[in-house]
Every structure is written in structure tokens, then in C-alpha cells.
Amino acid sequence: VRAGIIGGGVIGAGWVRLLAAHGYDVRLFDTCLERSVGAGTLQEAVEGADLVIEAVSERLALKRAVLTEVGALAPADCLIASSSSSFLPSLLQEGVAHPERVLVLHPLHPVELIPVVEVVPGAATSVRAVARARNLLVNLGKSPVVLRREVPGYIINRLVAALFREAIALVLEGVADPAQIDLAASKGPCLGWAVQGPFLTYQVAAPGGIEPFLEHLGPAFSAIWRDLSDRQGLSPQVIAQLSGAVAGVYGTHEHCTTEAERDEALRRIMAATL
Amino acid sequence: VRAGIIGGGVIGAGWVRLLAAHGYDVRLFDTCLERSVGAGTLQEAVEGADLVIEAVSERLALKRAVLTEVGALAPADCLIASSSSSFLPSLLQEGVAHPERVLVLHPLHPVELIPVVEVVPGAATSVRAVARARNLLVNLGKSPVVLRREVPGYIINRLVAALFREAIALVLEGVADPAQIDLAASKGPCLGWAVQGPFLTYQVAAPGGIEPFLEHLGPAFSAIWRDLSDRQGLSPQVIAQLSGAVAGVYGTHEHCTTEAERDEALRRIMAATL
């Protein structure tokens, strides 16, 4: 099976490794990088492909331009996926030839390790394309989550953005530093959520299940919800303040834990949750 | 060391097991339950205690009444902790004798397993009481997270409430069912967060660290933030709809995974993250 990957950043390179490990004939095109699997032109990466995955930078105009070019060059029955993490697939497939074969496949970094990949159909996506994507992911050992309808950020990045917005507010308001907030999340609720998601957690742990839990703690949740951050953006000043606070507790990117150490822990955790 | 626990629900019973396992002489008082460690009266549970933990139902008036009674009966140098999950400690210590010894210790269920316990001082809490609470938790093998100032829901339940509010909205808006949302969270970002909290995740994984990450993805986060749920409460109809959706995918509380199975997975995960 032939796959073309457009964009050689962390997500594109992750797709390349995942697909190559499963026997795909993978060609990567990136305007900036020379890679061993590299194609000289986008056309070389796309021609004759059964699957093309766009993984360029998260800018709508760029992704649309790339997808339009892919659509013009790829075989008519090629499945075309964008690895966007937030844009509506309806906007991404607009103007692409045969838009029924276009959808979003949103993996997490590191692509080879994290099981979940979101499958998000746009208005023009065919049921057949969704089924193909789901089968493809299952054959890659992934856990597809298919959305019934598109929303900005899909499921995962809406949950992430909600939690991260509040984590940002707690740093900016001086409640705790980023390391304490990371600790509270990481060795607290996230341990439980790595075993069971939030709905199942309450259904199992609360006496009587989620219904009496919500009846009992609804007022407590409401009081917190009314007090949560409703931040809508990040100014350069806020970015500098947050980045300084993170570097202050962890050191700079270069001096931090390595990705290899994290991946080792991730592998152990996934073996433990099976 | 003598400890009195007031309230024998899941949190109170968890404190009893944790403290007893660490050699404390524990007495539990609960108005509803007879237990082997049970005290006949609140006074019996509290008198001569070095530590009293209130773990009654999450209702402010009830907690205040219990804490006031505890304050009147406990030795003057007894550390008095509420296991509230959201109320401001300043409100809980109001009217309690020697309020400088009163603070919140917020553990997660199951108390014996989850490492993090939040330590939240109120306006009247002494620095000494905070230090005692921190030492006590470290000696119990816990990871204390001490807040610099009190906020409703502290750190953990603000992060939980932010994520859970959005999870609720995704079910109610028909984007996915509770099992798909649980899967997206559990086998997606929560795996990573069980290894590293959100700030460290970006500092390690993003090329260049969190600063270029926020500069690049700030607009994407902002677009999602503007679209997130701003729910402020839960009507009986919404509770019934959510509970029905959860029971529809998982079965009722009685037919769900057991807590013992979850605890086994939790133990394996914690061994894996060490």
C-alpha cells in the first residue's frame, strides 16, 4: 500500500514511522527537509498513492492550498486526510477535487505511541471514506474515535483546551506554579482518567453511580463553573509570562526531560492499562 | 498518634484505612454507620486527638457545624482538616475555636492509592499548620500540593470541572457518546498527562518548548476557547439525560467494572510512572 505524507514535522514524521512499521510504501514531501524517505516534489509523494496525509503547519490557508494540490494530483480513489488538530474538515475539503474522500485524521504526539486517533468527517465526506479511515486505523493498531459531527477542536483538543485554559489562569492568578499544577493533574485525576474516562469514573466510583453523584455534587460543580477562566486569547505578554514561569520550574526546552524518557514511561503505562 | 475521622463515606473510610496502615490510632465517628473502628460519639472520636479530619457530605452548613463542634472538643493543638473538595477554607474555619489550626486537606478517591492531596490554607490558617499538614502527608507517602491562596475548587477540581463541563456539552450536543469521549480522553491526552502534566508536556514535546508552541497555536486555542461550553449549572433534566447516556453505553452502576478492577489498573499505572 502506497502512502504520501505532506509535511515532515513531529506529526508527519510520526505518521511516516507508523506507516512504514506496518509495511506501507511511504513517501514524504516537505519543503524544508531532506529525509531518506523524501520525495522531490509533492507530485512524487502523491502519485499512485492509496492514502495521502497532510501534516503541514496548523494554518488554514496553507492546509487548504496543500489539500487542493493533493486533490488535483492524487488518484480519484485515494483517501485524503488532514492531520489538523482543530479546523473543521468542511473548510479543509472545500475546493478539493472529489471532496467525499477528504476527512480529518487527528493523531496525538507521539503518533506511534498514543492509541487514539480522531476521525472527523466534513459535510462532503462520504460514509465510505469514514469506514475506510476507521479500518485503516484499526489495522495500524490504533483506537479510532469517530465524531458524529464536526466541531472546532474535535473532542480531544476541546477537552485539552478547557483544562489548559484553567491551568493557565491558576498560574497567572498566583494560585500555584506550573510544576505544582502539573503535579496536581498528573499524580491526581489524570492517573484515574488513564484507567477510565471521566464518565465511567463517576459511574463506577460514586455510590449509586453518576446520577446520584451529579445530583449531590451539581451545586459544587456549578459554583466552580461560574468561577472558571473564560480567557479567549493569549497576548504576547501572557505567553512570555507563562513561558518564563515554566522555564523557572523546569528549565528551558533544551534542559528538560527528554522525549525518549517520556516515551519509555508512556510505553510502561500503556502496558499497565491493557 | 491519635486521629479522629468524622464521616464514614468513601473519603472518610479511605482516610481511616490510610492512617491505620501507617500505625495511627484511628477513631471514626459517623452518625449512620457502625464500624469496627467506630466511636460512639463525636467527642470520643475527637478527644485527645493529634489530628481530626472532617469528611462529611459536601454541604457547607453541615461541614461548618461539624468543624465548630470538633473545634470545641479537640485539644487546642490538634490539627483540624476538612476533606472538602471545593469550599473555601476561610468559610470552613469561621467560628471554629483556634481557627489557625484549621485547613483543607483534599484527597482523591481512592484515598489510599492516588498520591496527590491538596493542602489549602484559609485566611486564619497558620504557617505552622500548613507545615504540619505537609509533613504529615509526606510521612503518609503522599504528594502534597500546597496552594498559595484559596480558590473555589482548589486546583484539582477546577481542572476536573473545566474538562468535565466540556465533556458534558459534547454528549448533550450529540458530537459523541460518553464511551467515545471517555476513550478519547483516556487513551489520548490523559496517558501523556499521567507521565507529565500539561505545562511540562509542551515544554518537552514542542520544538523549542512551550513559548514557540503558544505563539504558534495561540490562535487555534483561542478559536476553541471561544467555542467551549460556558454551562453554569445542571438541571434535573440534564442530569437524567446524561445519566441515561452513561447507563446506555456502560450499564448501570451495579453492572459496571468494579472498583477492585480499577484499583488493580491504578496500582499498575503508578508502578509504571515511578
Coordinates of C-alpha atoms in Angstrom, one line a residue:
Chain A
V1 CA 0.0 0.0 0.0
R2 CA 1.3 3.4 -1.0
A3 CA 1.1 6.4 1.3
G4 CA 2.2 10.0 0.8
I5 CA 2.8 12.3 3.7
I6 CA 3.0 16.0 3.2
G7 CA 4.9 17.8 6.0
G8 CA 7.8 16.5 8.0
G9 CA 7.2 18.0 11.4
V10 CA 6.7 15.9 14.6
I11 CA 3.2 14.7 13.4
G12 CA 4.2 14.0 9.7
A13 CA 7.4 12.2 10.8
G14 CA 5.3 10.2 13.3
W15 CA 2.9 9.1 10.5
V16 CA 5.9 8.0 8.4
R17 CA 7.3 5.8 11.1
L18 CA 3.9 4.3 12.0
L19 CA 3.0 3.5 8.4
A20 CA 6.5 2.2 7.5
A21 CA 6.4 -0.1 10.5
H22 CA 3.2 -1.5 9.1
G23 CA 4.7 -2.2 5.7
Y24 CA 3.4 0.8 3.8
D25 CA 5.4 2.2 1.0
V26 CA 5.7 5.7 2.4
R27 CA 6.9 8.9 0.6
L28 CA 7.3 12.1 2.5
F29 CA 7.3 15.5 0.9
D30 CA 8.4 18.5 2.9
T31 CA 9.5 21.9 1.5
C32 CA 12.2 22.4 4.2
L33 CA 13.7 19.0 4.9
E34 CA 15.7 16.3 3.1
R35 CA 14.8 12.9 4.5
S36 CA 15.7 9.4 3.5
V37 CA 12.1 8.7 2.5
G38 CA 11.8 12.1 0.9
A39 CA 10.1 12.8 -2.4
G40 CA 11.5 15.6 -4.6
T41 CA 8.1 17.0 -5.3
L42 CA 4.6 16.9 -3.9
Q43 CA 3.6 15.1 -7.1
E44 CA 6.1 12.3 -6.5
A45 CA 4.7 11.8 -2.9
V46 CA 1.1 11.8 -4.1
E47 CA 1.0 9.9 -7.4
G48 CA -0.3 6.4 -7.2
A49 CA -1.0 6.8 -3.5
D50 CA -3.8 4.9 -1.8
L51 CA -3.6 7.3 1.2
V52 CA -2.3 10.9 1.5
I53 CA -1.9 12.6 4.9
E54 CA -1.4 16.3 5.1
A55 CA 0.6 17.3 8.2
V56 CA 1.8 20.8 7.5
S57 CA 1.7 23.7 9.9
E58 CA -1.7 24.5 11.6
R59 CA -2.6 27.4 9.3
L60 CA -5.9 27.2 7.5
A61 CA -4.8 28.8 4.2
L62 CA -1.7 26.7 4.0
K63 CA -3.6 23.4 4.7
R64 CA -6.3 24.3 2.1
A65 CA -3.7 25.1 -0.5
V66 CA -1.8 21.8 0.1
L67 CA -5.0 19.8 0.1
T68 CA -6.2 21.4 -3.1
E69 CA -2.9 20.5 -4.8
V70 CA -3.1 16.9 -3.4
G71 CA -6.6 16.6 -4.6
A72 CA -5.6 17.5 -8.1
L73 CA -2.6 15.1 -8.3
A74 CA -3.8 12.1 -6.3
P75 CA -5.8 9.2 -7.8
A76 CA -9.5 9.7 -7.6
D77 CA -10.0 6.9 -5.1
C78 CA -7.1 8.0 -2.8
L79 CA -8.2 8.6 0.8
I80 CA -7.0 12.2 1.7
A81 CA -6.6 13.0 5.4
S82 CA -5.6 16.2 7.1
S83 CA -3.9 15.9 10.4
S84 CA -5.3 19.2 11.6
S85 CA -5.8 19.4 15.3
S86 CA -8.7 21.9 15.2
F87 CA -10.0 23.1 11.8
L88 CA -13.4 22.0 10.5
P89 CA -13.0 19.4 7.8
S90 CA -15.8 21.1 5.8
L91 CA -13.5 24.1 5.4
L92 CA -10.5 21.9 4.6
Q93 CA -12.3 19.9 1.8
E94 CA -13.8 23.0 0.2
G95 CA -12.4 23.3 -3.3
V96 CA -10.6 19.9 -3.3
A97 CA -11.4 17.6 -6.2
H98 CA -13.6 14.7 -5.0
P99 CA -14.1 16.1 -1.6
E100 CA -16.0 13.0 -0.5
R101 CA -12.6 11.3 0.1
V102 CA -11.3 14.1 2.4
L103 CA -11.5 14.0 6.2
V104 CA -9.5 14.8 9.3
L105 CA -7.4 12.1 11.0
H106 CA -6.1 13.8 14.2
P107 CA -3.4 11.8 16.0
L108 CA -1.6 12.8 19.1
H109 CA 2.1 13.2 19.5
P110 CA 3.9 10.8 19.7
V111 CA 1.9 9.3 16.8
E112 CA 3.4 5.8 17.1
L113 CA 2.5 5.5 20.8
I114 CA -0.8 7.2 21.7
P115 CA -3.6 4.9 20.7
V116 CA -6.4 7.4 19.9
V117 CA -6.8 9.0 16.5
E118 CA -9.9 11.2 15.9
V119 CA -11.8 10.6 12.6
V120 CA -13.7 13.8 11.7
P121 CA -15.9 13.8 8.6
G122 CA -16.8 17.1 6.9
A123 CA -20.1 17.9 5.2
A124 CA -19.0 16.4 1.9
T125 CA -17.2 13.3 3.3
S126 CA -18.7 10.0 2.2
V127 CA -19.7 7.3 4.6
R128 CA -17.3 5.0 2.7
A129 CA -14.3 7.3 3.4
V130 CA -15.1 7.2 7.1
A131 CA -15.3 3.4 7.1
R132 CA -12.0 3.2 5.1
A133 CA -10.3 5.5 7.6
R134 CA -11.6 3.5 10.6
N135 CA -10.4 0.2 9.1
L136 CA -7.1 1.7 8.2
L137 CA -6.6 2.9 11.8
V138 CA -7.7 -0.4 13.3
N139 CA -5.2 -2.2 11.1
L140 CA -2.5 0.2 12.3
G141 CA -3.3 -0.8 15.9
K142 CA -5.0 2.5 16.7
S143 CA -8.2 3.2 18.5
P144 CA -10.3 5.4 16.2
V145 CA -12.8 7.8 17.7
V146 CA -15.3 8.8 15.0
L147 CA -17.2 12.1 15.7
R148 CA -20.9 12.2 14.7
R149 CA -20.4 15.8 13.6
E150 CA -17.6 18.3 13.2
V151 CA -16.8 20.9 15.9
P152 CA -13.7 23.2 16.2
G153 CA -11.0 21.3 18.1
Y154 CA -13.0 18.0 17.7
I155 CA -13.2 16.1 21.1
I156 CA -9.7 15.9 22.3
N157 CA -8.5 19.4 21.8
R158 CA -11.7 20.8 23.3
L159 CA -11.1 18.8 26.5
V160 CA -7.4 19.8 26.4
A161 CA -8.2 23.5 25.8
A162 CA -10.7 23.5 28.6
L163 CA -8.3 22.1 31.2
F164 CA -5.3 24.0 29.9
R165 CA -7.2 27.3 30.0
E166 CA -7.8 26.9 33.6
A167 CA -4.3 25.7 34.3
I168 CA -3.0 28.9 32.7
A169 CA -5.4 31.0 34.8
L170 CA -4.2 29.4 38.0
V171 CA -0.5 30.3 37.2
L172 CA -1.4 33.8 36.1
E173 CA -3.5 34.4 39.3
G174 CA -0.7 33.1 41.5
V175 CA -2.5 30.1 43.0
A176 CA 0.4 27.8 42.2
D177 CA 3.4 27.5 39.9
P178 CA 3.3 25.3 36.8
A179 CA 5.1 22.4 38.5
Q180 CA 2.6 22.3 41.3
I181 CA -0.3 22.4 38.8
D182 CA 1.3 19.7 36.7
L183 CA 1.8 17.6 39.8
A184 CA -1.9 18.1 40.9
A185 CA -3.1 17.0 37.4
S186 CA -0.5 14.3 36.7
K187 CA -0.5 12.4 40.1
G188 CA -4.1 13.2 40.7
P189 CA -7.1 12.9 38.3
C190 CA -5.1 12.0 35.3
L191 CA -3.9 8.7 36.9
G192 CA -7.6 7.8 37.2
W193 CA -8.5 9.0 33.7
A194 CA -5.7 6.9 32.2
V195 CA -7.6 3.9 33.5
Q196 CA -11.2 5.1 33.0
G197 CA -12.5 8.3 31.3
P198 CA -14.5 10.9 33.4
F199 CA -18.0 9.5 32.8
L200 CA -17.0 5.9 33.6
T201 CA -15.0 7.1 36.6
Y202 CA -18.2 8.5 38.2
Q203 CA -20.4 5.7 37.2
V204 CA -18.0 3.2 38.9
A205 CA -16.8 5.2 41.9
A206 CA -19.7 7.2 43.1
P207 CA -22.1 5.3 45.4
G208 CA -25.1 4.5 43.2
G209 CA -23.4 5.8 40.0
I210 CA -23.2 9.1 38.1
E211 CA -26.9 10.1 38.6
P212 CA -26.8 10.5 42.5
F213 CA -23.2 11.9 42.1
L214 CA -24.5 14.7 39.8
E215 CA -27.5 15.3 42.0
H216 CA -25.2 15.6 45.0
L217 CA -22.3 17.5 43.5
G218 CA -24.2 19.5 40.9
P219 CA -24.2 22.6 43.1
A220 CA -20.4 22.2 43.8
F221 CA -19.7 21.9 40.1
S222 CA -21.9 24.9 39.3
A223 CA -20.1 27.1 41.8
I224 CA -16.7 26.2 40.2
W225 CA -18.0 26.6 36.7
R226 CA -19.2 30.1 37.5
D227 CA -15.7 30.9 38.7
L228 CA -13.6 29.3 35.9
S229 CA -11.5 31.3 33.5
D230 CA -13.2 32.5 30.3
R231 CA -10.0 33.5 28.6
Q232 CA -10.4 34.0 24.8
G233 CA -6.8 34.6 23.7
L234 CA -3.1 34.8 24.6
S235 CA -1.3 38.1 24.3
P236 CA 2.5 38.2 23.8
Q237 CA 2.8 39.4 27.4
V238 CA 0.9 36.4 28.7
I239 CA 2.9 34.0 26.5
A240 CA 6.1 35.5 27.9
Q241 CA 4.9 35.3 31.5
L242 CA 3.7 31.7 31.2
S243 CA 6.9 30.6 29.3
G244 CA 9.0 32.3 32.0
A245 CA 7.1 30.5 34.8
V246 CA 7.5 27.1 33.0
A247 CA 11.2 27.7 32.4
G248 CA 11.6 28.8 36.0
V249 CA 10.4 25.5 37.4
Y250 CA 11.6 23.1 34.7
G251 CA 14.4 24.8 32.9
T252 CA 14.4 25.5 29.2
H253 CA 13.3 23.0 26.5
E254 CA 16.9 22.0 26.0
H255 CA 17.4 21.2 29.7
C256 CA 14.2 19.4 30.2
T257 CA 13.4 15.7 30.4
T258 CA 14.0 14.1 27.0
E259 CA 11.3 12.8 24.8
A260 CA 12.9 9.4 25.0
E261 CA 12.4 9.3 28.8
R262 CA 8.8 10.3 28.3
D263 CA 8.2 7.6 25.7
E264 CA 9.6 4.9 27.9
A265 CA 7.2 5.9 30.7
L266 CA 4.3 6.1 28.1
R267 CA 5.1 2.5 26.9
R268 CA 5.1 1.3 30.5
I269 CA 1.8 3.0 31.3
M270 CA 0.1 1.6 28.2
A271 CA 1.3 -1.9 29.1
A272 CA -0.2 -1.3 32.5
T273 CA -3.6 -0.2 31.3
L274 CA -4.1 -3.1 28.9
Chain B
V1 CA -0.5 9.2 67.1
R2 CA -4.2 9.6 67.5
A3 CA -6.6 10.6 64.7
G4 CA -10.3 11.1 64.6
I5 CA -12.2 10.9 61.4
I6 CA -15.7 12.3 61.2
G7 CA -17.8 10.8 58.4
G8 CA -17.6 7.3 57.1
G9 CA -18.3 7.7 53.3
V10 CA -15.8 6.7 50.6
I11 CA -13.4 9.6 51.6
G12 CA -13.7 9.1 55.4
A13 CA -13.2 5.3 55.1
G14 CA -10.2 5.9 52.8
W15 CA -8.6 8.1 55.4
V16 CA -9.2 5.5 58.1
R17 CA -7.5 2.8 56.0
L18 CA -4.6 5.1 55.1
L19 CA -3.9 6.2 58.6
A20 CA -4.4 2.8 60.2
A21 CA -2.0 1.3 57.7
H22 CA 0.6 3.9 58.9
G23 CA 0.2 3.0 62.6
Y24 CA -2.2 5.7 63.6
D25 CA -4.7 5.0 66.4
V26 CA -7.8 5.9 64.4
R27 CA -11.3 6.5 65.6
L28 CA -14.2 7.0 63.2
F29 CA -17.4 8.7 64.0
D30 CA -20.3 8.5 61.7
T31 CA -24.0 9.1 62.5
C32 CA -25.2 6.4 60.1
L33 CA -22.7 3.6 60.3
E34 CA -21.4 1.1 62.8
R35 CA -17.8 0.2 62.1
S36 CA -15.2 -1.8 63.9
V37 CA -13.2 1.4 64.5
G38 CA -16.3 3.3 65.3
A39 CA -16.6 5.8 68.2
G40 CA -20.0 6.1 69.9
T41 CA -19.9 9.9 69.9
L42 CA -18.1 12.7 68.1
Q43 CA -16.5 13.5 71.4
E44 CA -15.0 10.0 71.7
A45 CA -13.5 10.4 68.2
V46 CA -12.0 13.8 68.8
E47 CA -10.8 13.8 72.4
G48 CA -7.0 13.5 72.8
A49 CA -6.6 13.5 69.0
D50 CA -3.5 15.0 67.3
L51 CA -5.4 15.1 64.0
V52 CA -9.0 15.3 63.2
I53 CA -10.3 15.0 59.6
E54 CA -13.8 16.0 58.8
A55 CA -15.2 14.0 55.8
V56 CA -18.9 14.5 55.9
S57 CA -21.2 15.3 52.9
E58 CA -20.2 18.3 50.7
R59 CA -22.7 20.7 52.3
L60 CA -21.3 23.9 53.7
A61 CA -23.7 24.3 56.7
L62 CA -23.1 20.7 57.7
K63 CA -19.3 21.0 57.4
R64 CA -19.3 24.2 59.4
A65 CA -21.5 22.7 62.2
V66 CA -19.2 19.6 62.4
L67 CA -16.0 21.7 62.4
T68 CA -17.3 24.0 65.1
E69 CA -18.1 21.1 67.3
V70 CA -14.8 19.5 66.6
G71 CA -13.0 22.7 67.4
A72 CA -14.8 22.9 70.8
L73 CA -13.9 19.3 71.8
A74 CA -10.4 18.8 70.3
P75 CA -7.2 19.6 72.1
A76 CA -6.1 23.2 71.3
D77 CA -3.0 22.0 69.3
C78 CA -4.9 19.4 67.3
L79 CA -4.6 19.8 63.6
I80 CA -8.2 20.1 62.1
A81 CA -8.6 19.3 58.4
S82 CA -11.7 19.4 56.3
S83 CA -11.8 17.0 53.3
S84 CA -14.0 19.4 51.4
S85 CA -13.4 19.2 47.6
S86 CA -14.4 22.8 46.8
F87 CA -15.3 25.1 49.7
L88 CA -13.0 27.9 50.7
P89 CA -11.2 27.1 54.0
S90 CA -11.8 30.6 55.2
L91 CA -15.5 29.9 55.3
L92 CA -14.9 26.5 56.9
Q93 CA -12.7 27.8 59.8
E94 CA -15.0 30.8 60.6
G95 CA -16.4 30.3 64.1
V96 CA -14.1 27.4 64.9
A97 CA -12.1 27.7 68.1
H98 CA -8.4 28.3 67.3
P99 CA -9.0 28.7 63.6
E100 CA -5.2 28.9 62.9
R101 CA -5.1 25.0 63.1
V102 CA -7.9 24.5 60.5
L103 CA -7.2 23.9 56.8
V104 CA -8.4 21.8 53.9
L105 CA -6.7 18.5 53.0
H106 CA -8.4 17.4 49.8
P107 CA -7.5 13.8 48.8
L108 CA -8.9 12.0 45.7
H109 CA -10.8 8.7 45.7
P110 CA -9.4 6.1 46.3
V111 CA -7.6 7.9 49.1
E112 CA -5.1 5.1 49.7
L113 CA -3.9 5.0 46.1
I114 CA -3.9 8.5 44.5
P115 CA -0.7 10.3 45.5
V116 CA -1.8 13.9 45.4
V117 CA -3.5 15.6 48.4
E118 CA -4.2 19.4 48.1
V119 CA -3.3 21.5 51.2
V120 CA -5.4 24.7 51.2
P121 CA -4.9 27.3 54.0
G122 CA -7.7 29.8 54.8
A123 CA -7.1 33.4 55.8
A124 CA -6.7 32.4 59.5
T125 CA -4.6 29.3 59.0
S126 CA -1.1 29.5 60.5
V127 CA 2.1 28.8 58.6
R128 CA 2.8 26.2 61.2
A129 CA -0.4 24.3 60.5
V130 CA 0.5 24.2 56.8
A131 CA 3.9 22.8 57.6
R132 CA 2.5 20.2 59.9
A133 CA 0.0 19.1 57.2
R134 CA 2.7 18.9 54.6
N135 CA 4.9 16.8 56.8
L136 CA 2.0 14.5 57.8
L137 CA 1.2 13.9 54.2
V138 CA 4.8 13.2 53.2
N139 CA 5.0 10.7 56.1
L140 CA 1.9 9.0 54.7
G141 CA 3.7 8.6 51.3
K142 CA 1.5 11.3 49.7
S143 CA 2.5 14.2 47.3
P144 CA 1.1 17.4 48.9
V145 CA 0.3 20.3 46.6
V146 CA 0.1 23.4 48.7
L147 CA -1.9 26.3 47.3
R148 CA -0.6 29.8 47.7
R149 CA -4.1 31.1 48.1
E150 CA -7.6 29.6 48.3
V151 CA -9.9 29.5 45.3
P152 CA -13.2 27.6 45.0
G153 CA -12.5 24.0 43.8
Y154 CA -8.8 24.5 44.6
I155 CA -6.6 23.3 41.7
I156 CA -7.7 19.8 41.0
N157 CA -11.5 20.2 40.9
R158 CA -11.1 23.4 38.8
L159 CA -9.2 21.4 36.2
V160 CA -11.6 18.5 36.5
A161 CA -14.7 20.8 36.3
A162 CA -13.3 22.6 33.2
L163 CA -12.7 19.3 31.4
F164 CA -15.9 17.6 32.6
R165 CA -18.1 20.6 31.6
E166 CA -16.9 20.3 28.0
A167 CA -17.3 16.5 28.1
I168 CA -20.9 17.0 29.2
A169 CA -21.5 19.6 26.4
L170 CA -20.1 17.2 23.8
V171 CA -22.6 14.5 24.9
L172 CA -25.6 16.9 25.0
E173 CA -24.7 18.3 21.6
G174 CA -24.5 14.9 20.0
V175 CA -20.9 15.0 19.0
A176 CA -20.2 11.6 20.6
D177 CA -21.5 9.3 23.3
P178 CA -19.9 9.1 26.7
A179 CA -17.9 6.0 25.9
Q180 CA -16.3 7.6 22.8
I181 CA -15.5 10.8 24.9
D182 CA -14.0 8.6 27.7
L183 CA -11.9 6.7 25.1
A184 CA -10.7 10.0 23.5
A185 CA -9.6 11.3 26.9
S186 CA -8.4 8.1 28.5
K187 CA -6.3 6.6 25.6
G188 CA -5.4 10.1 24.4
P189 CA -4.1 13.1 26.3
C190 CA -4.6 11.5 29.8
L191 CA -2.0 8.9 29.0
G192 CA 0.5 11.7 28.4
W193 CA -0.6 13.7 31.4
A194 CA -0.2 10.7 33.7
V195 CA 3.5 10.9 32.7
Q196 CA 3.9 14.7 32.6
G197 CA 1.4 17.5 33.4
P198 CA 0.2 19.8 30.6
F199 CA 2.9 22.5 31.1
L200 CA 5.8 20.0 31.1
T201 CA 4.2 18.2 28.1
Y202 CA 4.5 21.2 25.9
Q203 CA 7.9 22.3 27.2
V204 CA 9.3 18.8 26.3
A205 CA 7.4 17.9 23.2
A206 CA 7.0 21.1 21.2
P207 CA 10.0 22.1 19.0
G208 CA 11.7 24.8 21.0
G209 CA 9.4 24.4 24.1
I210 CA 6.2 26.0 25.3
E211 CA 7.0 29.5 24.1
P212 CA 7.0 28.9 20.4
F213 CA 4.2 26.3 20.9
L214 CA 2.0 29.0 22.4
E215 CA 3.0 31.5 19.8
H216 CA 2.2 29.0 17.0
L217 CA -1.0 27.5 18.5
G218 CA -2.3 30.5 20.4
P219 CA -4.8 31.3 17.6
A220 CA -6.0 27.7 17.5
F221 CA -6.5 27.6 21.3
S222 CA -8.3 30.9 21.2
A223 CA -10.7 29.7 18.5
I224 CA -11.6 26.7 20.6
W225 CA -11.8 28.7 23.9
R226 CA -14.4 31.0 22.2
D227 CA -16.5 27.9 21.3
L228 CA -16.3 26.0 24.6
S229 CA -19.3 25.4 26.8
D230 CA -20.0 28.0 29.5
R231 CA -22.6 25.9 31.4
Q232 CA -23.2 27.2 34.9
G233 CA -25.5 24.5 36.3
L234 CA -27.2 21.1 35.9
S235 CA -30.9 20.9 35.7
P236 CA -32.7 17.6 36.7
Q237 CA -33.5 17.1 33.0
V238 CA -29.8 17.4 32.1
I239 CA -28.8 15.1 34.9
A240 CA -31.3 12.5 33.7
Q241 CA -30.2 12.8 30.1
L242 CA -26.5 12.4 31.0
S243 CA -27.1 9.5 33.4
G244 CA -29.2 7.8 30.7
A245 CA -26.5 8.2 28.1
V246 CA -23.8 6.9 30.5
A247 CA -26.0 3.9 31.5
G248 CA -26.7 3.3 27.8
V249 CA -23.1 2.7 27.0
Y250 CA -21.8 1.3 30.2
G251 CA -24.8 -0.2 32.0
T252 CA -25.9 0.8 35.5
H253 CA -23.5 1.3 38.4
E254 CA -24.3 -2.2 39.6
H255 CA -23.3 -3.7 36.2
C256 CA -20.2 -1.7 35.6
T257 CA -16.5 -2.5 36.1
T258 CA -15.8 -3.0 39.8
E259 CA -13.7 -0.7 41.9
A260 CA -11.3 -3.6 42.6
E261 CA -10.6 -3.9 38.8
R262 CA -9.9 -0.1 38.6
D263 CA -7.7 -0.2 41.7
E264 CA -5.6 -3.0 40.1
A265 CA -5.1 -0.9 37.0
L266 CA -4.3 2.2 39.1
R267 CA -1.6 0.3 41.0
R268 CA 0.0 -1.0 37.8
I269 CA 0.0 2.5 36.3
M270 CA 1.5 4.1 39.4
A271 CA 4.2 1.4 39.3
A272 CA 4.8 2.3 35.7
T273 CA 5.1 6.1 36.2
L274 CA 7.7 5.8 39.0

